[in-house]
Structure formats: structure tokens, C-alpha cells
Amino acid sequence: MTTAPQSPLPSHPRLRLRLAPHSGMPRPVDGAWWPRSYDLIAELPWLLAGLPRAWGHITSVTVNGATWPAVPGRILVSNQVVRLHRTRPASATHTIVLLAPGQGRWDLVVVPPDTTEEAAEPLMAAAADGQA
């Protein structure tokens, strides 16, 4: 098992996350995340720390195997085990799926880290508006 940074997290640039407004209706996408690198072990703790508390404890994360090259079977984030799964390369290329038992599933569009701010902003806005 890989261990990720423990709380409190050291100083880090602002989390680039935009979530859709909460509603009772299911959405195809729940928002967008723009990580700073393709290092999932470094990026995931920041994402999970920035999620709403109402989402509960995320215990499972599914990412695209081609997009995220190094994905161990599980990591420790804030003293909690998070299981990591990889999809086939052709499946859900730019999404990450977060699962919290008894709370729900959330799908986020992943804006590639090397995207410019000018290109990333409309992608994130569209995902937060449910248009991604």
C-alpha cells in the first residue's frame, strides 16, 4: 500500500475543482477537477481533502488506466484506505469516479494538467453546469 501525505497537508497551490450545484436530480457529471500533474498519488489527497463533507468518506476511486500511468491498488489518505481502480484505456478517458458507501457516486471531468488556463476555464464551467 502506498502512503499519501497525512493531514494537515503542507502548503500547496489552490485546488482546481469546480462542482455542480447540489440537486436531487442525477447528473451525468458532478463537476470538474484540474490536477497539476499526472501523479495520482500526489494529486488524489488534495482532491479528496477539498470535497464537500456531505459526500462522505471516499473509499474507492476509478481512473482511466491510460491517463494515469502509475496507479497502485490502494493508498492511505488521511489515515483512511482508498482503493484505486483502472478502466480500459478507451473508457472514460477524462473522468474520475469517486465512491462513498451509503453516500453516493460522483463523476468528475478531469481537465488534463497541461491545459492552459484559457482552455481549462470553459471546460470546468461546462462540467459544473452539467454540460460536459
JSON list of C-alpha atoms in Angstrom, two decimals:
[
{"chain": "A", "resi": 1, "resn": "MET", "atom": "CA", "xyz": [0.00, 0.00, 0.00]},
{"chain": "A", "resi": 2, "resn": "THR", "atom": "CA", "xyz": [1.23, 3.48, -0.82]},
{"chain": "A", "resi": 3, "resn": "THR", "atom": "CA", "xyz": [1.03, 6.17, 1.82]},
{"chain": "A", "resi": 4, "resn": "ALA", "atom": "CA", "xyz": [-0.02, 9.67, 0.78]},
{"chain": "A", "resi": 5, "resn": "PRO", "atom": "CA", "xyz": [0.58, 12.84, 2.79]},
{"chain": "A", "resi": 6, "resn": "GLN", "atom": "CA", "xyz": [-1.28, 12.93, 6.08]},
{"chain": "A", "resi": 7, "resn": "SER", "atom": "CA", "xyz": [-3.35, 15.83, 7.42]},
{"chain": "A", "resi": 8, "resn": "PRO", "atom": "CA", "xyz": [-2.66, 18.62, 7.74]},
{"chain": "A", "resi": 9, "resn": "LEU", "atom": "CA", "xyz": [-1.37, 18.89, 4.19]},
{"chain": "A", "resi": 10, "resn": "PRO", "atom": "CA", "xyz": [1.60, 21.18, 3.62]},
{"chain": "A", "resi": 11, "resn": "SER", "atom": "CA", "xyz": [1.20, 24.44, 1.73]},
{"chain": "A", "resi": 12, "resn": "HIS", "atom": "CA", "xyz": [0.04, 23.72, -1.82]},
{"chain": "A", "resi": 13, "resn": "PRO", "atom": "CA", "xyz": [-1.44, 25.81, -4.58]},
{"chain": "A", "resi": 14, "resn": "ARG", "atom": "CA", "xyz": [-5.22, 26.18, -4.56]},
{"chain": "A", "resi": 15, "resn": "LEU", "atom": "CA", "xyz": [-7.22, 23.09, -5.52]},
{"chain": "A", "resi": 16, "resn": "ARG", "atom": "CA", "xyz": [-8.63, 23.49, -9.02]},
{"chain": "A", "resi": 17, "resn": "LEU", "atom": "CA", "xyz": [-12.07, 21.97, -8.54]},
{"chain": "A", "resi": 18, "resn": "ARG", "atom": "CA", "xyz": [-15.47, 23.16, -9.68]},
{"chain": "A", "resi": 19, "resn": "LEU", "atom": "CA", "xyz": [-18.57, 21.27, -8.53]},
{"chain": "A", "resi": 20, "resn": "ALA", "atom": "CA", "xyz": [-22.09, 21.35, -9.91]},
{"chain": "A", "resi": 21, "resn": "PRO", "atom": "CA", "xyz": [-24.71, 22.80, -7.55]},
{"chain": "A", "resi": 22, "resn": "HIS", "atom": "CA", "xyz": [-26.33, 20.22, -5.30]},
{"chain": "A", "resi": 23, "resn": "SER", "atom": "CA", "xyz": [-29.67, 18.96, -6.59]},
{"chain": "A", "resi": 24, "resn": "GLY", "atom": "CA", "xyz": [-31.86, 15.93, -6.09]},
{"chain": "A", "resi": 25, "resn": "MET", "atom": "CA", "xyz": [-31.64, 15.04, -9.77]},
{"chain": "A", "resi": 26, "resn": "PRO", "atom": "CA", "xyz": [-28.93, 12.69, -11.05]},
{"chain": "A", "resi": 27, "resn": "ARG", "atom": "CA", "xyz": [-26.35, 14.33, -13.30]},
{"chain": "A", "resi": 28, "resn": "PRO", "atom": "CA", "xyz": [-24.04, 12.76, -15.88]},
{"chain": "A", "resi": 29, "resn": "VAL", "atom": "CA", "xyz": [-21.14, 14.81, -14.44]},
{"chain": "A", "resi": 30, "resn": "ASP", "atom": "CA", "xyz": [-20.79, 16.29, -10.97]},
{"chain": "A", "resi": 31, "resn": "GLY", "atom": "CA", "xyz": [-18.08, 18.80, -11.75]},
{"chain": "A", "resi": 32, "resn": "ALA", "atom": "CA", "xyz": [-14.50, 19.14, -12.97]},
{"chain": "A", "resi": 33, "resn": "TRP", "atom": "CA", "xyz": [-11.05, 18.71, -11.48]},
{"chain": "A", "resi": 34, "resn": "TRP", "atom": "CA", "xyz": [-7.88, 20.17, -12.96]},
{"chain": "A", "resi": 35, "resn": "PRO", "atom": "CA", "xyz": [-4.91, 18.43, -11.33]},
{"chain": "A", "resi": 36, "resn": "ARG", "atom": "CA", "xyz": [-1.42, 19.89, -11.57]},
{"chain": "A", "resi": 37, "resn": "SER", "atom": "CA", "xyz": [0.23, 16.63, -12.70]},
{"chain": "A", "resi": 38, "resn": "TYR", "atom": "CA", "xyz": [-0.47, 13.04, -13.73]},
{"chain": "A", "resi": 39, "resn": "ASP", "atom": "CA", "xyz": [0.92, 11.79, -10.41]},
{"chain": "A", "resi": 40, "resn": "LEU", "atom": "CA", "xyz": [-2.25, 10.38, -8.87]},
{"chain": "A", "resi": 41, "resn": "ILE", "atom": "CA", "xyz": [-0.53, 9.55, -5.58]},
{"chain": "A", "resi": 42, "resn": "ALA", "atom": "CA", "xyz": [0.40, 13.22, -5.15]},
{"chain": "A", "resi": 43, "resn": "GLU", "atom": "CA", "xyz": [-2.83, 14.70, -6.54]},
{"chain": "A", "resi": 44, "resn": "LEU", "atom": "CA", "xyz": [-5.55, 12.50, -5.03]},
{"chain": "A", "resi": 45, "resn": "PRO", "atom": "CA", "xyz": [-5.09, 13.54, -1.38]},
{"chain": "A", "resi": 46, "resn": "TRP", "atom": "CA", "xyz": [-5.60, 17.20, -2.39]},
{"chain": "A", "resi": 47, "resn": "LEU", "atom": "CA", "xyz": [-8.74, 16.35, -4.31]},
{"chain": "A", "resi": 48, "resn": "LEU", "atom": "CA", "xyz": [-10.24, 14.27, -1.50]},
{"chain": "A", "resi": 49, "resn": "ALA", "atom": "CA", "xyz": [-9.42, 16.92, 1.10]},
{"chain": "A", "resi": 50, "resn": "GLY", "atom": "CA", "xyz": [-11.27, 19.53, -0.98]},
{"chain": "A", "resi": 51, "resn": "LEU", "atom": "CA", "xyz": [-14.53, 17.62, -1.45]},
{"chain": "A", "resi": 52, "resn": "PRO", "atom": "CA", "xyz": [-17.69, 18.57, 0.43]},
{"chain": "A", "resi": 53, "resn": "ARG", "atom": "CA", "xyz": [-18.09, 16.76, 3.77]},
{"chain": "A", "resi": 54, "resn": "ALA", "atom": "CA", "xyz": [-21.59, 15.74, 2.68]},
{"chain": "A", "resi": 55, "resn": "TRP", "atom": "CA", "xyz": [-20.03, 13.43, 0.12]},
{"chain": "A", "resi": 56, "resn": "GLY", "atom": "CA", "xyz": [-18.77, 11.26, 2.99]},
{"chain": "A", "resi": 57, "resn": "HIS", "atom": "CA", "xyz": [-15.57, 9.22, 3.07]},
{"chain": "A", "resi": 58, "resn": "ILE", "atom": "CA", "xyz": [-14.45, 8.28, -0.43]},
{"chain": "A", "resi": 59, "resn": "THR", "atom": "CA", "xyz": [-13.31, 4.65, -0.29]},
{"chain": "A", "resi": 60, "resn": "SER", "atom": "CA", "xyz": [-12.95, 3.88, -3.99]},
{"chain": "A", "resi": 61, "resn": "VAL", "atom": "CA", "xyz": [-11.62, 5.84, -6.95]},
{"chain": "A", "resi": 62, "resn": "THR", "atom": "CA", "xyz": [-11.69, 4.75, -10.59]},
{"chain": "A", "resi": 63, "resn": "VAL", "atom": "CA", "xyz": [-9.46, 6.42, -13.18]},
{"chain": "A", "resi": 64, "resn": "ASN", "atom": "CA", "xyz": [-8.54, 5.78, -16.79]},
{"chain": "A", "resi": 65, "resn": "GLY", "atom": "CA", "xyz": [-5.54, 3.48, -17.00]},
{"chain": "A", "resi": 66, "resn": "ALA", "atom": "CA", "xyz": [-4.02, 5.32, -19.97]},
{"chain": "A", "resi": 67, "resn": "THR", "atom": "CA", "xyz": [-4.37, 8.78, -18.43]},
{"chain": "A", "resi": 68, "resn": "TRP", "atom": "CA", "xyz": [-2.92, 7.91, -15.02]},
{"chain": "A", "resi": 69, "resn": "PRO", "atom": "CA", "xyz": [0.16, 5.74, -15.65]},
{"chain": "A", "resi": 70, "resn": "ALA", "atom": "CA", "xyz": [1.06, 4.70, -12.07]},
{"chain": "A", "resi": 71, "resn": "VAL", "atom": "CA", "xyz": [-1.96, 3.51, -10.11]},
{"chain": "A", "resi": 72, "resn": "PRO", "atom": "CA", "xyz": [-1.38, 1.18, -7.13]},
{"chain": "A", "resi": 73, "resn": "GLY", "atom": "CA", "xyz": [-4.26, -0.93, -5.85]},
{"chain": "A", "resi": 74, "resn": "ARG", "atom": "CA", "xyz": [-4.80, 1.32, -2.82]},
{"chain": "A", "resi": 75, "resn": "ILE", "atom": "CA", "xyz": [-3.33, 4.26, -0.98]},
{"chain": "A", "resi": 76, "resn": "LEU", "atom": "CA", "xyz": [-3.61, 5.66, 2.51]},
{"chain": "A", "resi": 77, "resn": "VAL", "atom": "CA", "xyz": [-5.08, 9.18, 2.59]},
{"chain": "A", "resi": 78, "resn": "SER", "atom": "CA", "xyz": [-5.56, 10.90, 5.95]},
{"chain": "A", "resi": 79, "resn": "ASN", "atom": "CA", "xyz": [-5.33, 7.52, 7.70]},
{"chain": "A", "resi": 80, "resn": "GLN", "atom": "CA", "xyz": [-8.07, 6.03, 5.50]},
{"chain": "A", "resi": 81, "resn": "VAL", "atom": "CA", "xyz": [-7.59, 3.35, 2.85]},
{"chain": "A", "resi": 82, "resn": "VAL", "atom": "CA", "xyz": [-8.75, 4.38, -0.62]},
{"chain": "A", "resi": 83, "resn": "ARG", "atom": "CA", "xyz": [-8.96, 1.63, -3.24]},
{"chain": "A", "resi": 84, "resn": "LEU", "atom": "CA", "xyz": [-7.86, 2.61, -6.73]},
{"chain": "A", "resi": 85, "resn": "HIS", "atom": "CA", "xyz": [-9.21, 1.02, -9.90]},
{"chain": "A", "resi": 86, "resn": "ARG", "atom": "CA", "xyz": [-8.23, 1.49, -13.54]},
{"chain": "A", "resi": 87, "resn": "THR", "atom": "CA", "xyz": [-10.59, 1.40, -16.51]},
{"chain": "A", "resi": 88, "resn": "ARG", "atom": "CA", "xyz": [-9.67, 0.30, -20.01]},
{"chain": "A", "resi": 89, "resn": "PRO", "atom": "CA", "xyz": [-7.83, 2.97, -21.99]},
{"chain": "A", "resi": 90, "resn": "ALA", "atom": "CA", "xyz": [-10.79, 3.66, -24.33]},
{"chain": "A", "resi": 91, "resn": "SER", "atom": "CA", "xyz": [-13.27, 4.02, -21.46]},
{"chain": "A", "resi": 92, "resn": "ALA", "atom": "CA", "xyz": [-13.96, 7.37, -19.77]},
{"chain": "A", "resi": 93, "resn": "THR", "atom": "CA", "xyz": [-10.68, 8.93, -20.83]},
{"chain": "A", "resi": 94, "resn": "HIS", "atom": "CA", "xyz": [-11.09, 12.20, -18.95]},
{"chain": "A", "resi": 95, "resn": "THR", "atom": "CA", "xyz": [-13.11, 11.26, -15.89]},
{"chain": "A", "resi": 96, "resn": "ILE", "atom": "CA", "xyz": [-12.56, 10.15, -12.33]},
{"chain": "A", "resi": 97, "resn": "VAL", "atom": "CA", "xyz": [-15.24, 8.28, -10.39]},
{"chain": "A", "resi": 98, "resn": "LEU", "atom": "CA", "xyz": [-15.45, 8.66, -6.60]},
{"chain": "A", "resi": 99, "resn": "LEU", "atom": "CA", "xyz": [-17.48, 6.26, -4.45]},
{"chain": "A", "resi": 100, "resn": "ALA", "atom": "CA", "xyz": [-18.55, 6.65, -0.84]},
{"chain": "A", "resi": 101, "resn": "PRO", "atom": "CA", "xyz": [-20.54, 3.74, 0.64]},
{"chain": "A", "resi": 102, "resn": "GLY", "atom": "CA", "xyz": [-24.02, 4.81, 1.66]},
{"chain": "A", "resi": 103, "resn": "GLN", "atom": "CA", "xyz": [-23.45, 8.31, 0.28]},
{"chain": "A", "resi": 104, "resn": "GLY", "atom": "CA", "xyz": [-23.15, 8.00, -3.47]},
{"chain": "A", "resi": 105, "resn": "ARG", "atom": "CA", "xyz": [-21.09, 8.15, -6.61]},
{"chain": "A", "resi": 106, "resn": "TRP", "atom": "CA", "xyz": [-19.61, 11.28, -8.14]},
{"chain": "A", "resi": 107, "resn": "ASP", "atom": "CA", "xyz": [-18.15, 11.58, -11.63]},
{"chain": "A", "resi": 108, "resn": "LEU", "atom": "CA", "xyz": [-15.74, 14.43, -12.31]},
{"chain": "A", "resi": 109, "resn": "VAL", "atom": "CA", "xyz": [-14.34, 15.53, -15.64]},
{"chain": "A", "resi": 110, "resn": "VAL", "atom": "CA", "xyz": [-10.54, 15.61, -15.43]},
{"chain": "A", "resi": 111, "resn": "VAL", "atom": "CA", "xyz": [-9.01, 18.56, -17.25]},
{"chain": "A", "resi": 112, "resn": "PRO", "atom": "CA", "xyz": [-5.52, 17.49, -18.35]},
{"chain": "A", "resi": 113, "resn": "PRO", "atom": "CA", "xyz": [-2.78, 19.11, -16.24]},
{"chain": "A", "resi": 114, "resn": "ASP", "atom": "CA", "xyz": [-1.04, 20.65, -19.25]},
{"chain": "A", "resi": 115, "resn": "THR", "atom": "CA", "xyz": [-4.19, 22.53, -20.33]},
{"chain": "A", "resi": 116, "resn": "THR", "atom": "CA", "xyz": [-3.83, 26.31, -20.41]},
{"chain": "A", "resi": 117, "resn": "GLU", "atom": "CA", "xyz": [-5.94, 28.37, -18.05]},
{"chain": "A", "resi": 118, "resn": "GLU", "atom": "CA", "xyz": [-7.78, 29.90, -21.01]},
{"chain": "A", "resi": 119, "resn": "ALA", "atom": "CA", "xyz": [-8.77, 26.44, -22.27]},
{"chain": "A", "resi": 120, "resn": "ALA", "atom": "CA", "xyz": [-9.42, 24.91, -18.84]},
{"chain": "A", "resi": 121, "resn": "GLU", "atom": "CA", "xyz": [-11.84, 27.55, -17.57]},
{"chain": "A", "resi": 122, "resn": "PRO", "atom": "CA", "xyz": [-14.64, 26.87, -20.09]},
{"chain": "A", "resi": 123, "resn": "LEU", "atom": "CA", "xyz": [-14.22, 23.11, -19.64]},
{"chain": "A", "resi": 124, "resn": "MET", "atom": "CA", "xyz": [-14.59, 23.41, -15.89]},
{"chain": "A", "resi": 125, "resn": "ALA", "atom": "CA", "xyz": [-17.55, 25.79, -16.17]},
{"chain": "A", "resi": 126, "resn": "ALA", "atom": "CA", "xyz": [-19.34, 23.46, -18.59]},
{"chain": "A", "resi": 127, "resn": "ALA", "atom": "CA", "xyz": [-18.82, 20.47, -16.29]},
{"chain": "A", "resi": 128, "resn": "ALA", "atom": "CA", "xyz": [-20.14, 22.41, -13.28]},
{"chain": "A", "resi": 129, "resn": "ASP", "atom": "CA", "xyz": [-23.18, 23.41, -15.34]},
{"chain": "A", "resi": 130, "resn": "GLY", "atom": "CA", "xyz": [-23.80, 19.80, -16.35]},
{"chain": "A", "resi": 131, "resn": "GLN", "atom": "CA", "xyz": [-22.91, 20.42, -19.99]},
{"chain": "A", "resi": 132, "resn": "ALA", "atom": "CA", "xyz": [-19.76, 18.33, -20.14]}
]
